[in-house]
Short mmCIF file of C-alpha atoms in Angstrom, two decimals:
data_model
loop_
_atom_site.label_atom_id
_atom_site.label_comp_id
_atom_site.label_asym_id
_atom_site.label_seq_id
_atom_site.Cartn_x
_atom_site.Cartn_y
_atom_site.Cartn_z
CA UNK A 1 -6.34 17.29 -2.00
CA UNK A 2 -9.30 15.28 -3.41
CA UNK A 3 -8.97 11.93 -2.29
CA UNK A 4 -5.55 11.54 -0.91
CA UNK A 5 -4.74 8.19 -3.47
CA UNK A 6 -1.92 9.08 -5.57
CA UNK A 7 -0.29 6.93 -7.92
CA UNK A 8 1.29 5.31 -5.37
CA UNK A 9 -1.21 4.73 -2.72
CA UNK A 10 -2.42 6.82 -0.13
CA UNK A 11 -0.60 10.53 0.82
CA UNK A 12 1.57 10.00 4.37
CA UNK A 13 -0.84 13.03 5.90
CA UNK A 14 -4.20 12.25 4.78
CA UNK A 15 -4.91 10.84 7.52
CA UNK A 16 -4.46 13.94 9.43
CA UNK A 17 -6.16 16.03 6.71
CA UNK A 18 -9.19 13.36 7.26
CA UNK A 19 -8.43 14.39 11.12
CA UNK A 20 -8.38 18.02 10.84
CA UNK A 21 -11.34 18.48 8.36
CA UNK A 22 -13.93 16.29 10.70
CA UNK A 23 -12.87 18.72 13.30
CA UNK A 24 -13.62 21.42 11.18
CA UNK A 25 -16.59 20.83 10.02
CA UNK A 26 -18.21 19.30 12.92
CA UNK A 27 -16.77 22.11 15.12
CA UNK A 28 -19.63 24.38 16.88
CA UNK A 29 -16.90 27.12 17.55
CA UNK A 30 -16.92 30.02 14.88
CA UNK A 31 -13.09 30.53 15.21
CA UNK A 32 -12.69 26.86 15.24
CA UNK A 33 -10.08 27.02 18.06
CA UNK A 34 -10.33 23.46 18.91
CA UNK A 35 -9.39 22.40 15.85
CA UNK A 36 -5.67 24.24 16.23
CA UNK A 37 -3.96 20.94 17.17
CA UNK A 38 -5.21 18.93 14.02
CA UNK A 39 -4.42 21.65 11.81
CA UNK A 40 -0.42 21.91 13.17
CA UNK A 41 -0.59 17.96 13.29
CA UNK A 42 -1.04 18.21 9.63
CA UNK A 43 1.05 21.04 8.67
CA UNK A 44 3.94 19.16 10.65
CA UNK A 45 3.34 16.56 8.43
CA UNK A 46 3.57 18.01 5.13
CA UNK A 47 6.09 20.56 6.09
CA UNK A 48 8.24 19.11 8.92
CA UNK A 49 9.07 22.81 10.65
CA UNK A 50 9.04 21.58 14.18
CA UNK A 51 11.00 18.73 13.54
CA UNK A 52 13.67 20.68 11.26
CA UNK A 53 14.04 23.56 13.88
CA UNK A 54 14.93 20.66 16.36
CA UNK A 55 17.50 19.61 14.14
CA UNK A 56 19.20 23.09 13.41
CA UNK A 57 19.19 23.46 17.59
CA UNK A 58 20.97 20.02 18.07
CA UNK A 59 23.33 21.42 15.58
CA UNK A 60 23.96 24.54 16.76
CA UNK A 61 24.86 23.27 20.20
CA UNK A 62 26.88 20.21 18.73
CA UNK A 63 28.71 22.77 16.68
CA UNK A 64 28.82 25.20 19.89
CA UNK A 65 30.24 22.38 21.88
CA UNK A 66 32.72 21.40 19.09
CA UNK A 67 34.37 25.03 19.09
CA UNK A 68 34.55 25.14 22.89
CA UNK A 69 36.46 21.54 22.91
CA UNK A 70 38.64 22.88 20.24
CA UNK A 71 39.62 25.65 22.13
CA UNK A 72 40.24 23.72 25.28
CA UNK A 73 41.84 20.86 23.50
CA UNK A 74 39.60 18.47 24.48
CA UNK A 75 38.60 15.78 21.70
CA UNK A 76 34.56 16.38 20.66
CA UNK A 77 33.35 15.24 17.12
CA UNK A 78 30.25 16.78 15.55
CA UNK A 79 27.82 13.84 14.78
CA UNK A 80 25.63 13.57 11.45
CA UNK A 81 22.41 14.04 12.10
CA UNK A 82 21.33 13.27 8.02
CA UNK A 83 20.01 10.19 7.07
CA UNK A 84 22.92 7.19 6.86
CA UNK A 85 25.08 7.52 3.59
CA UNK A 86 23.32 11.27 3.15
CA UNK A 87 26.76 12.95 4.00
CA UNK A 88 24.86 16.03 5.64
CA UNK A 89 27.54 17.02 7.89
CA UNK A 90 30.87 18.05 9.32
CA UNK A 91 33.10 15.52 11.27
#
């Protein structure tokens, strides 16, 4: 990443690659422990794991709670968690 400008403007996580390389650099620590939090700030970013291992949990249990109203013969729907019109899900 040399600048961060694309074609269309500036990257969504550049600011947090600005973030995380002042902490780096400027960090006195030879490990560089402090700057931990910047770094998963930007990997978040770029690669969304914490938020998509959120997503698979609420699903699990939505899907867990689905089979155990099925079996009592209750009425539970399973709710889309996609984005609106994405059709990323079971109902």
């Amino acid at each position: 990443m040399a600048s961060g400008i694309g074609y269309r403007g500036t990257n969504r996580c550049f600011p947090l690659w600005e973030d995380f390389q002042q902490c780096f650099f400027s960090s006195q620590e030879k490990t560089r422990a402090d700057c931990v939090p910047a770094r998963e700030d930007y990997l978040e970013c770029l690669h969304h794991f914490k938020e998509i291992a959120r997503v698979r949990t609420i699903q699990a249990v939505e899907r867990d709670n689905y089979n155990k109203s099925k079996a009592n013969g209750t009425d539970h729907k399973i709710i889309s968690l996609s984005a609106p019109g994405g059709g990323g899900g079971s109902s």
